[in-house]
Amino acid sequence: MILKDIELENFTNYEKEKCFFSENVNIFIGDNAQGKSNLLDSIYYLANINSSRGNKEKDLIKWGRDSFSISAHFLNRIGFNKVEVNFINKKKEVHINSYKIEKKREYIGYLITVMFSPEDLNIIKGDPSLRRKYLDEELIATDIEYFLSILKYRKILEQRNKLLKEAYRRKINDHVMEAWEEQLVKYGTIILQKRINMVNKIKIIANKIHYLISDNKDNLNIEYSTKLDLKFLNKNDIDIFKKKYFKKLVESRNKDIERGYTSIGPHRDDLEIEINNISGKKFASQGQQRTVALCLKMAEIEFIKEIIGEYPLLLLDDVLSELDKKRKNKLLEAIGENIQTFITTTDLNDINDDLLKKGKIINIVEGRII
Ligand SMILES: Nc1ncnc2c1ncn2[C@@H]1O[C@H](COP(=O)(O)OP(=O)(O)OP(=O)(O)O)[C@@H](O)[C@H]1O
Ligand SMILES: [Mg+2]
C-alpha cells in the first residue's frame, strides 16, 4: 500500500495542511509537542477509523473548532482510492471513493497500518490485554469474519456477565443462561481458530527474525495460552471442541456468579512468550523485551503480506531512540523497499545515511508542515 498524500483540517493542532509522501521512508522531524505524533495518528485514524492513542473524536478536533476532516489518496491492490473522514455535529462520516460507508466492515482491508510505539515495549511483561490487543488489531483489520465475530462475542459476553450479577441475587432459569453460553461458544470458537492460525504463522516468522537479531543465539517461542482444551480445535473435531467448551462454561457458572464475570474464553486468553525456554514475562531483560517486541511487529507485517498479498503501512512513533544502535539498524534494514514507512523523531542522528537518502524529510513546527 502506498499513501500518496494526506490533508488535515482542524485535526488536533493542525489547522489546514496538506502533505505529499515518499513511497519509501517518510521522516517527521521536529521538536517536542509540534505535531509529529498527531500527523502519524491521522494516518492511523484513516486506516482504522479510531485514534491510535485511544482518543475520542471530540478530543481530536482542534481546540475552539467544532469539526475536523482528514482525507487522503492511496494505492492498494484494488487500485487508486480516495478516503475522507469528516467529524461534524458529533458524528463521523467516512467516504471511500465518494461512496458513503455505513458500516465499518465495508471498509475493512482498504488501508492497513502496523504501528510501533514505545508502549509496545510493554507487550512482553505488561497486562495480558496488551497481548490480546496485538492479536486482535491485525485480525480485525484484515478479516471481516473475525471483526464481526468479536463484535458479537463482546455483546454476548456483556449479556452473560449482566445475568451472572443478577443470578447472585435471584435464581435465573438455566435455559436463559445456556442460550447465551451457546452463543459465546459459537463466536468464541471462530475467534480461537483464527487467533491460533495467526499465532502458528507469526511464531515461525518471529523466531526467524529473532534468531537473526540475536546473532543466531536465542530461540523465541510463542504459544497461545487458554483454559480451553485446544486438542479438538481442528476441522474434524470442531463439534467435540464446542461441546467441551460449552460444558466448561456451564461447570464454571457457579464460580462465575460469585466472581461476577465470565472466567473462560478468548477474552481471558494470553500469549506465552519464551526465550530459550524461559518465560519472557518473568525473566526477560529490557533489551530482550525490546528485541521480542520488535520481532512481533515485524512478524505482523509479514503475516499481513501473506493474508492480503501486500504490505501495510508501517508507523514508527518515537521508537528509534528506545533501541540500541545494532537493533536500530536491524529494524531499518528490515524496512525494505516495499514497505512504506513513517517515522517520527526529534533527531536525525538516529537515522542512518542510506535511509536518509531514500527518504523524505518532513519538518513539523507548531502544527505546520514546512
Ligand atoms: N485537539 C487538539 N487541539 C489542539 N492541540 C492539540 C489537540 N490535541 C493535542 N494537541 C496538542 O498538539 C501538540 C503536539 O502533540 P504531538 O503529540 O503530535 O507532539 P509530538 O511532536 O509528537 O511531540 P513529542 O516529540 O513530544 O512526542 C501537543 O502540544 C498537544 O497538546
Ligand atoms: Mg510524539
mmCIF file of C-alpha atoms and ligand atoms in Angstrom:
data_model
loop_
_atom_site.group_PDB
_atom_site.id
_atom_site.type_symbol
_atom_site.label_atom_id
_atom_site.label_comp_id
_atom_site.label_asym_id
_atom_site.label_seq_id
_atom_site.Cartn_x
_atom_site.Cartn_y
_atom_site.Cartn_z
ATOM 1 C CA MET A 1 0.000 0.000 0.000
ATOM 2 C CA ILE A 2 1.169 3.478 -0.768
ATOM 3 C CA LEU A 3 -0.222 6.588 0.854
ATOM 4 C CA LYS A 4 0.221 9.380 -1.674
ATOM 5 C CA ASP A 5 -0.862 12.367 0.356
ATOM 6 C CA ILE A 6 -2.949 13.495 3.296
ATOM 7 C CA GLU A 7 -4.954 16.629 4.014
ATOM 8 C CA LEU A 8 -5.957 17.680 7.519
ATOM 9 C CA GLU A 9 -8.459 20.303 8.610
ATOM 10 C CA ASN A 10 -8.825 21.250 12.269
ATOM 11 C CA PHE A 11 -7.333 17.917 13.311
ATOM 12 C CA THR A 12 -5.563 18.224 16.712
ATOM 13 C CA ASN A 13 -3.016 21.051 16.438
ATOM 14 C CA TYR A 14 -3.302 21.276 12.616
ATOM 15 C CA GLU A 15 -5.468 23.957 11.027
ATOM 16 C CA LYS A 16 -5.250 23.225 7.322
ATOM 17 C CA GLU A 17 -2.288 21.302 5.935
ATOM 18 C CA LYS A 18 -1.582 19.047 3.001
ATOM 19 C CA CYS A 19 1.395 16.737 2.762
ATOM 20 C CA PHE A 20 2.752 14.546 -0.056
ATOM 21 C CA PHE A 21 4.640 11.374 0.830
ATOM 22 C CA SER A 22 7.541 9.329 -0.491
ATOM 23 C CA GLU A 23 6.850 5.709 -1.415
ATOM 24 C CA ASN A 24 9.743 4.624 0.799
ATOM 25 C CA VAL A 25 10.514 6.319 4.071
ATOM 26 C CA ASN A 26 8.969 9.496 5.463
ATOM 27 C CA ILE A 27 10.653 11.100 8.420
ATOM 28 C CA PHE A 28 8.627 13.530 10.533
ATOM 29 C CA ILE A 29 11.118 15.707 12.316
ATOM 30 C CA GLY A 30 10.515 18.443 14.873
ATOM 31 C CA ASP A 31 10.943 19.433 18.498
ATOM 32 C CA ASN A 32 8.673 18.039 21.199
ATOM 33 C CA ALA A 33 4.965 18.916 21.066
ATOM 34 C CA GLN A 34 4.975 20.178 17.460
ATOM 35 C CA GLY A 35 2.543 17.633 15.977
ATOM 36 C CA LYS A 36 4.649 14.665 14.768
ATOM 37 C CA SER A 37 2.615 12.024 16.607
ATOM 38 C CA ASN A 38 -0.613 13.808 15.668
ATOM 39 C CA LEU A 39 0.262 13.516 11.974
ATOM 40 C CA LEU A 40 1.081 9.839 12.435
ATOM 41 C CA ASP A 41 -2.196 9.398 14.306
ATOM 42 C CA SER A 42 -4.110 10.968 11.403
ATOM 43 C CA ILE A 43 -2.750 8.211 9.117
ATOM 44 C CA TYR A 44 -3.645 5.580 11.707
ATOM 45 C CA TYR A 45 -7.112 7.128 12.007
ATOM 46 C CA LEU A 46 -7.751 6.907 8.261
ATOM 47 C CA ALA A 47 -6.871 3.221 8.283
ATOM 48 C CA ASN A 48 -8.616 2.163 11.489
ATOM 49 C CA ILE A 49 -11.276 4.867 11.973
ATOM 50 C CA ASN A 50 -10.104 5.355 15.527
ATOM 51 C CA SER A 51 -7.164 7.037 17.195
ATOM 52 C CA SER A 52 -4.026 5.014 17.968
ATOM 53 C CA ARG A 53 -3.906 6.707 21.347
ATOM 54 C CA GLY A 54 -7.491 5.857 22.205
ATOM 55 C CA ASN A 55 -8.595 9.492 21.999
ATOM 56 C CA LYS A 56 -12.275 10.152 21.408
ATOM 57 C CA GLU A 57 -13.193 12.054 18.233
ATOM 58 C CA LYS A 58 -14.223 15.161 20.151
ATOM 59 C CA ASP A 59 -10.674 15.366 21.533
ATOM 60 C CA LEU A 60 -9.229 15.199 18.033
ATOM 61 C CA ILE A 61 -10.980 18.423 16.995
ATOM 62 C CA LYS A 62 -8.654 21.383 17.135
ATOM 63 C CA TRP A 63 -9.427 23.280 20.321
ATOM 64 C CA GLY A 64 -12.003 26.007 19.741
ATOM 65 C CA ARG A 65 -13.343 24.480 16.494
ATOM 66 C CA ASP A 66 -16.362 22.232 16.031
ATOM 67 C CA SER A 67 -15.397 19.676 13.394
ATOM 68 C CA PHE A 68 -12.401 18.000 11.787
ATOM 69 C CA SER A 69 -11.685 16.309 8.500
ATOM 70 C CA ILE A 70 -8.922 14.090 7.143
ATOM 71 C CA SER A 71 -8.651 12.976 3.538
ATOM 72 C CA ALA A 72 -6.050 11.086 1.545
ATOM 73 C CA HIS A 73 -5.243 9.338 -1.703
ATOM 74 C CA PHE A 74 -3.706 5.874 -1.613
ATOM 75 C CA LEU A 75 -2.839 2.986 -3.849
ATOM 76 C CA ASN A 76 -3.623 -0.613 -2.922
ATOM 77 C CA ARG A 77 -4.278 -3.969 -4.635
ATOM 78 C CA ILE A 78 -7.734 -2.711 -5.619
ATOM 79 C CA GLY A 79 -6.471 0.452 -7.287
ATOM 80 C CA PHE A 80 -6.221 4.160 -6.633
ATOM 81 C CA ASN A 81 -8.503 5.314 -3.820
ATOM 82 C CA LYS A 82 -9.646 8.421 -2.040
ATOM 83 C CA VAL A 83 -10.749 8.209 1.578
ATOM 84 C CA GLU A 84 -12.374 11.043 3.517
ATOM 85 C CA VAL A 85 -13.412 11.251 7.142
ATOM 86 C CA ASN A 86 -15.487 14.121 8.469
ATOM 87 C CA PHE A 87 -16.455 14.526 12.090
ATOM 88 C CA ILE A 88 -19.269 17.072 12.256
ATOM 89 C CA ASN A 89 -22.087 17.525 14.786
ATOM 90 C CA LYS A 90 -20.641 14.701 16.925
ATOM 91 C CA LYS A 91 -20.989 12.255 14.037
ATOM 92 C CA LYS A 92 -18.364 10.714 11.792
ATOM 93 C CA GLU A 93 -18.840 10.194 8.110
ATOM 94 C CA VAL A 94 -16.493 8.065 6.067
ATOM 95 C CA HIS A 95 -16.390 8.101 2.265
ATOM 96 C CA ILE A 96 -14.304 5.768 0.152
ATOM 97 C CA ASN A 97 -14.113 6.801 -3.496
ATOM 98 C CA SER A 98 -17.100 9.105 -2.799
ATOM 99 C CA TYR A 99 -19.194 6.145 -1.601
ATOM 100 C CA LYS A 100 -20.557 6.585 1.906
ATOM 101 C CA ILE A 101 -19.539 3.832 4.322
ATOM 102 C CA GLU A 102 -22.473 2.832 6.530
ATOM 103 C CA LYS A 103 -20.713 0.045 8.442
ATOM 104 C CA LYS A 104 -17.055 -0.270 9.279
ATOM 105 C CA ARG A 105 -16.984 -3.752 7.768
ATOM 106 C CA GLU A 106 -17.429 -2.253 4.265
ATOM 107 C CA TYR A 107 -14.096 -0.518 4.686
ATOM 108 C CA ILE A 108 -12.040 -3.336 6.228
ATOM 109 C CA GLY A 109 -8.805 -4.134 4.416
ATOM 110 C CA TYR A 110 -8.603 -0.979 2.273
ATOM 111 C CA LEU A 111 -5.845 0.709 4.228
ATOM 112 C CA ILE A 112 -3.853 -1.222 6.843
ATOM 113 C CA THR A 113 -1.267 0.058 9.297
ATOM 114 C CA VAL A 114 1.158 -1.586 11.676
ATOM 115 C CA MET A 115 2.188 0.806 14.382
ATOM 116 C CA PHE A 116 5.140 0.524 16.724
ATOM 117 C CA SER A 117 5.306 2.947 19.628
ATOM 118 C CA PRO A 118 7.205 2.937 22.935
ATOM 119 C CA GLU A 119 4.184 1.405 24.731
ATOM 120 C CA ASP A 120 4.611 -1.706 22.603
ATOM 121 C CA LEU A 121 7.753 -2.456 24.566
ATOM 122 C CA ASN A 122 5.389 -3.487 27.402
ATOM 123 C CA ILE A 123 3.915 -6.254 25.315
ATOM 124 C CA ILE A 124 6.157 -8.902 26.920
ATOM 125 C CA LYS A 125 5.757 -8.050 30.609
ATOM 126 C CA GLY A 126 2.587 -5.983 30.628
ATOM 127 C CA ASP A 127 -1.033 -6.987 31.102
ATOM 128 C CA PRO A 128 -2.406 -9.921 29.014
ATOM 129 C CA SER A 129 -4.833 -7.456 27.420
ATOM 130 C CA LEU A 130 -1.861 -5.939 25.532
ATOM 131 C CA ARG A 131 -1.052 -9.316 24.001
ATOM 132 C CA ARG A 132 -4.694 -9.920 23.088
ATOM 133 C CA LYS A 133 -4.777 -6.447 21.526
ATOM 134 C CA TYR A 134 -1.741 -7.400 19.448
ATOM 135 C CA LEU A 135 -3.645 -10.363 18.019
ATOM 136 C CA ASP A 136 -6.985 -8.595 17.690
ATOM 137 C CA GLU A 137 -5.786 -5.436 15.998
ATOM 138 C CA GLU A 138 -4.434 -7.065 12.874
ATOM 139 C CA LEU A 139 -7.110 -9.744 12.641
ATOM 140 C CA ILE A 140 -9.777 -7.035 12.837
ATOM 141 C CA ALA A 141 -8.007 -5.051 10.119
ATOM 142 C CA THR A 142 -7.696 -7.978 7.714
ATOM 143 C CA ASP A 143 -10.558 -10.379 8.407
ATOM 144 C CA ILE A 144 -14.210 -9.315 8.232
ATOM 145 C CA GLU A 145 -15.472 -12.547 9.813
ATOM 146 C CA TYR A 146 -13.138 -12.010 12.766
ATOM 147 C CA PHE A 147 -14.278 -8.403 13.130
ATOM 148 C CA LEU A 148 -17.976 -9.386 13.146
ATOM 149 C CA SER A 149 -17.359 -12.333 15.483
ATOM 150 C CA ILE A 150 -15.532 -10.234 18.027
ATOM 151 C CA LEU A 151 -18.286 -7.582 17.989
ATOM 152 C CA LYS A 152 -20.909 -10.284 18.598
ATOM 153 C CA TYR A 153 -18.774 -12.046 21.234
ATOM 154 C CA ARG A 154 -18.305 -8.832 23.237
ATOM 155 C CA LYS A 155 -22.049 -8.096 23.228
ATOM 156 C CA ILE A 156 -22.965 -11.631 24.300
ATOM 157 C CA LEU A 157 -20.281 -11.599 26.998
ATOM 158 C CA GLU A 158 -21.755 -8.379 28.359
ATOM 159 C CA GLN A 159 -25.178 -10.052 28.500
ATOM 160 C CA ARG A 160 -23.869 -13.147 30.303
ATOM 161 C CA ASN A 161 -21.937 -11.013 32.794
ATOM 162 C CA LYS A 162 -25.078 -8.993 33.475
ATOM 163 C CA LEU A 163 -27.030 -12.196 34.104
ATOM 164 C CA LEU A 164 -24.275 -13.534 36.398
ATOM 165 C CA LYS A 165 -24.656 -10.451 38.569
ATOM 166 C CA GLU A 166 -28.426 -10.838 38.577
ATOM 167 C CA ALA A 167 -28.080 -14.535 39.421
ATOM 168 C CA TYR A 168 -26.193 -13.562 42.546
ATOM 169 C CA ARG A 169 -29.427 -12.025 43.825
ATOM 170 C CA ARG A 170 -32.117 -14.285 42.347
ATOM 171 C CA LYS A 171 -32.427 -17.630 40.581
ATOM 172 C CA ILE A 172 -32.057 -17.383 36.802
ATOM 173 C CA ASN A 173 -33.560 -20.033 34.590
ATOM 174 C CA ASP A 174 -30.835 -22.415 33.330
ATOM 175 C CA HIS A 175 -32.190 -22.243 29.773
ATOM 176 C CA VAL A 176 -31.721 -18.492 29.668
ATOM 177 C CA MET A 177 -28.098 -18.855 30.747
ATOM 178 C CA GLU A 178 -27.493 -21.683 28.325
ATOM 179 C CA ALA A 179 -28.819 -19.667 25.397
ATOM 180 C CA TRP A 180 -26.112 -17.046 25.962
ATOM 181 C CA GLU A 181 -23.458 -19.692 26.629
ATOM 182 C CA GLU A 182 -24.201 -21.413 23.323
ATOM 183 C CA GLN A 183 -23.711 -18.112 21.519
ATOM 184 C CA LEU A 184 -20.447 -17.500 23.373
ATOM 185 C CA VAL A 185 -19.225 -20.903 22.215
ATOM 186 C CA LYS A 186 -20.254 -20.190 18.621
ATOM 187 C CA TYR A 187 -18.364 -16.906 18.260
ATOM 188 C CA GLY A 188 -15.618 -17.790 20.754
ATOM 189 C CA THR A 189 -14.689 -20.786 18.614
ATOM 190 C CA ILE A 190 -14.324 -18.667 15.464
ATOM 191 C CA ILE A 191 -12.119 -16.206 17.393
ATOM 192 C CA LEU A 192 -9.953 -19.012 18.780
ATOM 193 C CA GLN A 193 -9.498 -20.708 15.416
ATOM 194 C CA LYS A 194 -8.374 -17.509 13.756
ATOM 195 C CA ARG A 195 -6.108 -16.438 16.619
ATOM 196 C CA ILE A 196 -4.384 -19.809 16.718
ATOM 197 C CA ASN A 197 -3.883 -19.801 12.976
ATOM 198 C CA MET A 198 -2.281 -16.370 13.311
ATOM 199 C CA VAL A 199 -0.053 -17.428 16.231
ATOM 200 C CA ASN A 200 1.137 -20.515 14.353
ATOM 201 C CA LYS A 201 2.232 -18.346 11.437
ATOM 202 C CA ILE A 202 3.599 -15.456 13.490
ATOM 203 C CA LYS A 203 5.732 -17.659 15.717
ATOM 204 C CA ILE A 204 7.673 -19.079 12.794
ATOM 205 C CA ILE A 205 8.365 -15.656 11.269
ATOM 206 C CA ALA A 206 9.144 -14.009 14.628
ATOM 207 C CA ASN A 207 11.540 -16.779 15.600
ATOM 208 C CA LYS A 208 13.442 -16.430 12.325
ATOM 209 C CA ILE A 209 13.815 -12.661 12.770
ATOM 210 C CA HIS A 210 14.732 -13.087 16.437
ATOM 211 C CA TYR A 211 17.426 -15.593 15.590
ATOM 212 C CA LEU A 212 18.983 -13.116 13.173
ATOM 213 C CA ILE A 213 18.797 -10.126 15.510
ATOM 214 C CA SER A 214 20.270 -12.025 18.456
ATOM 215 C CA ASP A 215 23.200 -13.200 16.302
ATOM 216 C CA ASN A 216 21.911 -16.733 15.989
ATOM 217 C CA LYS A 217 21.908 -17.252 19.743
ATOM 218 C CA ASP A 218 18.406 -17.013 21.112
ATOM 219 C CA ASN A 219 15.381 -19.105 20.385
ATOM 220 C CA LEU A 220 11.963 -17.450 20.659
ATOM 221 C CA ASN A 221 8.782 -19.423 21.191
ATOM 222 C CA ILE A 222 5.231 -18.117 21.251
ATOM 223 C CA GLU A 223 2.229 -20.199 22.277
ATOM 224 C CA TYR A 224 -1.421 -19.364 22.623
ATOM 225 C CA SER A 225 -2.484 -19.892 26.215
ATOM 226 C CA THR A 226 -6.063 -20.671 27.223
ATOM 227 C CA LYS A 227 -8.012 -22.685 29.792
ATOM 228 C CA LEU A 228 -9.799 -24.441 26.932
ATOM 229 C CA ASP A 229 -8.541 -27.745 25.594
ATOM 230 C CA LEU A 230 -7.254 -26.973 22.077
ATOM 231 C CA LYS A 231 -6.722 -30.614 21.205
ATOM 232 C CA PHE A 232 -10.018 -30.787 19.316
ATOM 233 C CA LEU A 233 -9.803 -27.411 17.642
ATOM 234 C CA ASN A 234 -9.390 -28.695 14.116
ATOM 235 C CA LYS A 235 -11.949 -29.078 11.368
ATOM 236 C CA ASN A 236 -12.825 -32.723 12.012
ATOM 237 C CA ASP A 237 -13.301 -32.440 15.736
ATOM 238 C CA ILE A 238 -14.847 -28.984 15.954
ATOM 239 C CA ASP A 239 -18.162 -30.313 17.330
ATOM 240 C CA ILE A 240 -16.329 -32.107 20.147
ATOM 241 C CA PHE A 241 -14.417 -28.901 20.875
ATOM 242 C CA LYS A 242 -17.627 -26.884 21.071
ATOM 243 C CA LYS A 243 -19.289 -29.430 23.367
ATOM 244 C CA LYS A 244 -16.305 -29.377 25.732
ATOM 245 C CA TYR A 245 -16.169 -25.554 25.640
ATOM 246 C CA PHE A 246 -19.887 -25.366 26.452
ATOM 247 C CA LYS A 247 -19.515 -27.926 29.274
ATOM 248 C CA LYS A 248 -16.678 -25.936 30.782
ATOM 249 C CA LEU A 249 -18.747 -22.735 30.704
ATOM 250 C CA VAL A 250 -21.676 -24.468 32.398
ATOM 251 C CA GLU A 251 -19.373 -26.003 35.017
ATOM 252 C CA SER A 252 -17.799 -22.666 35.818
ATOM 253 C CA ARG A 253 -21.155 -20.908 36.093
ATOM 254 C CA ASN A 254 -21.480 -21.034 39.887
ATOM 255 C CA LYS A 255 -17.964 -19.757 40.415
ATOM 256 C CA ASP A 256 -18.576 -17.093 37.742
ATOM 257 C CA ILE A 257 -21.687 -15.966 39.645
ATOM 258 C CA GLU A 258 -19.512 -15.455 42.742
ATOM 259 C CA ARG A 259 -16.838 -13.632 40.737
ATOM 260 C CA GLY A 260 -19.364 -11.596 38.757
ATOM 261 C CA TYR A 261 -17.674 -12.245 35.401
ATOM 262 C CA THR A 262 -17.068 -14.963 32.818
ATOM 263 C CA SER A 263 -13.748 -16.613 33.598
ATOM 264 C CA ILE A 264 -13.318 -18.763 30.481
ATOM 265 C CA GLY A 265 -12.969 -17.774 26.845
ATOM 266 C CA PRO A 266 -10.839 -15.804 24.375
ATOM 267 C CA HIS A 267 -11.355 -12.572 26.351
ATOM 268 C CA ARG A 268 -9.214 -14.126 29.150
ATOM 269 C CA ASP A 269 -6.558 -15.768 26.999
ATOM 270 C CA ASP A 270 -2.913 -14.825 26.673
ATOM 271 C CA LEU A 271 0.293 -15.445 24.751
ATOM 272 C CA GLU A 272 3.152 -17.346 26.387
ATOM 273 C CA ILE A 273 6.421 -15.888 25.191
ATOM 274 C CA GLU A 274 9.584 -17.872 25.919
ATOM 275 C CA ILE A 275 13.201 -17.019 25.181
ATOM 276 C CA ASN A 276 15.422 -20.116 25.233
ATOM 277 C CA ASN A 277 12.611 -21.954 27.051
ATOM 278 C CA ILE A 278 12.463 -19.365 29.834
ATOM 279 C CA SER A 279 9.346 -17.270 30.478
ATOM 280 C CA GLY A 280 9.769 -13.846 28.895
ATOM 281 C CA LYS A 281 7.063 -12.418 31.114
ATOM 282 C CA LYS A 282 9.011 -13.279 34.250
ATOM 283 C CA PHE A 283 12.643 -13.067 33.225
ATOM 284 C CA ALA A 284 13.248 -11.088 30.020
ATOM 285 C CA SER A 285 15.756 -8.242 30.375
ATOM 286 C CA GLN A 286 14.941 -4.788 28.991
ATOM 287 C CA GLY A 287 16.971 -5.487 25.875
ATOM 288 C CA GLN A 288 15.343 -8.863 25.314
ATOM 289 C CA GLN A 289 11.904 -7.298 25.697
ATOM 290 C CA ARG A 290 12.725 -4.698 23.063
ATOM 291 C CA THR A 291 14.022 -7.324 20.684
ATOM 292 C CA VAL A 292 10.978 -9.538 21.078
ATOM 293 C CA ALA A 293 8.581 -6.596 20.712
ATOM 294 C CA LEU A 294 10.361 -5.660 17.506
ATOM 295 C CA CYS A 295 10.196 -9.226 16.186
ATOM 296 C CA LEU A 296 6.486 -9.451 16.943
ATOM 297 C CA LYS A 297 5.820 -6.269 14.971
ATOM 298 C CA MET A 298 7.948 -7.349 12.043
ATOM 299 C CA ALA A 299 6.229 -10.740 12.033
ATOM 300 C CA GLU A 300 2.863 -8.955 11.998
ATOM 301 C CA ILE A 301 3.869 -7.123 8.819
ATOM 302 C CA GLU A 302 4.824 -10.377 7.090
ATOM 303 C CA PHE A 303 1.617 -12.027 8.308
ATOM 304 C CA ILE A 304 -0.474 -9.264 6.723
ATOM 305 C CA LYS A 305 1.502 -9.583 3.488
ATOM 306 C CA GLU A 306 0.713 -13.282 3.460
ATOM 307 C CA ILE A 307 -3.002 -12.756 4.096
ATOM 308 C CA ILE A 308 -3.772 -9.875 1.743
ATOM 309 C CA GLY A 309 -0.846 -10.008 -0.671
ATOM 310 C CA GLU A 310 0.606 -6.574 0.023
ATOM 311 C CA TYR A 311 2.495 -4.825 2.783
ATOM 312 C CA PRO A 312 0.703 -2.492 5.233
ATOM 313 C CA LEU A 313 1.950 0.997 6.064
ATOM 314 C CA LEU A 314 4.473 0.975 8.881
ATOM 315 C CA LEU A 315 4.131 3.720 11.501
ATOM 316 C CA LEU A 316 7.028 4.129 13.928
ATOM 317 C CA ASP A 317 6.374 6.611 16.707
ATOM 318 C CA ASP A 318 9.476 7.601 18.639
ATOM 319 C CA VAL A 319 10.901 4.091 18.716
ATOM 320 C CA LEU A 320 14.351 4.702 17.325
ATOM 321 C CA SER A 321 15.629 6.427 20.432
ATOM 322 C CA GLU A 322 14.491 3.426 22.506
ATOM 323 C CA LEU A 323 16.628 0.936 20.613
ATOM 324 C CA ASP A 324 20.380 0.442 20.684
ATOM 325 C CA LYS A 325 22.382 1.010 17.518
ATOM 326 C CA LYS A 326 22.514 -2.612 16.414
ATOM 327 C CA ARG A 327 18.798 -3.220 16.778
ATOM 328 C CA LYS A 328 18.004 0.141 15.209
ATOM 329 C CA ASN A 329 19.962 -0.825 12.134
ATOM 330 C CA LYS A 330 18.353 -4.268 12.015
ATOM 331 C CA LEU A 331 14.945 -2.636 12.123
ATOM 332 C CA LEU A 332 15.811 -0.135 9.442
ATOM 333 C CA GLU A 333 17.342 -2.871 7.266
ATOM 334 C CA ALA A 334 14.187 -4.901 7.584
ATOM 335 C CA ILE A 335 12.189 -1.994 6.212
ATOM 336 C CA GLY A 336 12.840 -2.904 2.625
ATOM 337 C CA GLU A 337 11.942 -1.021 -0.493
ATOM 338 C CA ASN A 338 8.441 -2.472 -0.336
ATOM 339 C CA ILE A 339 7.197 -1.135 2.969
ATOM 340 C CA GLN A 340 6.174 2.495 3.032
ATOM 341 C CA THR A 341 7.275 3.785 6.413
ATOM 342 C CA PHE A 342 6.505 6.854 8.523
ATOM 343 C CA ILE A 343 8.916 7.641 11.352
ATOM 344 C CA THR A 344 8.761 10.390 13.956
ATOM 345 C CA THR A 345 11.949 11.653 15.512
ATOM 346 C CA THR A 346 13.378 14.743 17.160
ATOM 347 C CA ASP A 347 16.844 13.947 15.918
ATOM 348 C CA LEU A 348 18.157 12.850 12.517
ATOM 349 C CA ASN A 349 21.244 11.339 14.158
ATOM 350 C CA ASP A 350 19.079 8.327 14.929
ATOM 351 C CA ILE A 351 18.678 7.541 11.280
ATOM 352 C CA ASN A 352 21.356 6.071 9.037
ATOM 353 C CA ASP A 353 22.529 7.783 5.852
ATOM 354 C CA ASP A 354 21.112 5.218 3.436
ATOM 355 C CA LEU A 355 17.656 5.726 4.777
ATOM 356 C CA LEU A 356 18.019 9.481 4.742
ATOM 357 C CA LYS A 357 18.909 9.296 1.055
ATOM 358 C CA LYS A 358 15.881 7.147 0.240
ATOM 359 C CA GLY A 359 13.539 9.058 2.475
ATOM 360 C CA LYS A 360 11.586 12.277 2.501
ATOM 361 C CA ILE A 361 12.137 14.608 5.416
ATOM 362 C CA ILE A 362 9.047 16.414 6.621
ATOM 363 C CA ASN A 363 9.659 19.262 9.055
ATOM 364 C CA ILE A 364 6.910 19.986 11.552
ATOM 365 C CA VAL A 365 6.682 23.205 13.540
ATOM 366 C CA GLU A 366 3.652 24.125 15.650
ATOM 367 C CA GLY A 367 1.173 22.183 13.572
ATOM 368 C CA ARG A 368 2.594 23.391 10.245
ATOM 369 C CA ILE A 369 4.315 21.221 7.664
ATOM 370 C CA ILE A 370 7.232 23.207 6.275
HETATM 371 N N1 LIG B 1 -7.414 18.705 19.959
HETATM 372 C C1 LIG B 1 -6.294 19.429 19.993
HETATM 373 N N2 LIG B 1 -6.288 20.740 19.623
HETATM 374 C C2 LIG B 1 -5.144 21.465 19.656
HETATM 375 N N3 LIG B 1 -3.954 20.981 20.049
HETATM 376 C C3 LIG B 1 -3.902 19.700 20.427
HETATM 377 C C4 LIG B 1 -5.048 18.855 20.415
HETATM 378 N N4 LIG B 1 -4.689 17.627 20.835
HETATM 379 C C5 LIG B 1 -3.384 17.682 21.103
HETATM 380 N N5 LIG B 1 -2.880 18.931 20.855
HETATM 381 C C6 LIG B 1 -1.504 19.403 21.022
HETATM 382 O O1 LIG B 1 -0.711 19.045 19.932
HETATM 383 C C7 LIG B 1 0.643 19.182 20.334
HETATM 384 C C8 LIG B 1 1.507 18.219 19.561
HETATM 385 O O2 LIG B 1 1.307 16.894 20.007
HETATM 386 P P1 LIG B 1 2.117 15.647 19.440
HETATM 387 O O3 LIG B 1 1.817 14.519 20.336
HETATM 388 O O4 LIG B 1 1.832 15.459 17.994
HETATM 389 O O5 LIG B 1 3.625 16.135 19.628
HETATM 390 P P2 LIG B 1 4.974 15.499 19.059
HETATM 391 O O6 LIG B 1 5.504 16.403 18.010
HETATM 392 O O7 LIG B 1 4.770 14.094 18.731
HETATM 393 O O8 LIG B 1 5.910 15.671 20.336
HETATM 394 P P3 LIG B 1 6.917 14.626 21.087
HETATM 395 O O9 LIG B 1 8.235 14.788 20.401
HETATM 396 O O10 LIG B 1 6.969 15.177 22.470
HETATM 397 O O11 LIG B 1 6.340 13.278 21.000
HETATM 398 C C9 LIG B 1 0.648 18.975 21.850
HETATM 399 O O12 LIG B 1 1.180 20.100 22.472
HETATM 400 C C10 LIG B 1 -0.805 18.789 22.210
HETATM 401 O O13 LIG B 1 -1.167 19.442 23.396
HETATM 402 MG MG MG B 2 5.239 12.298 19.717
#
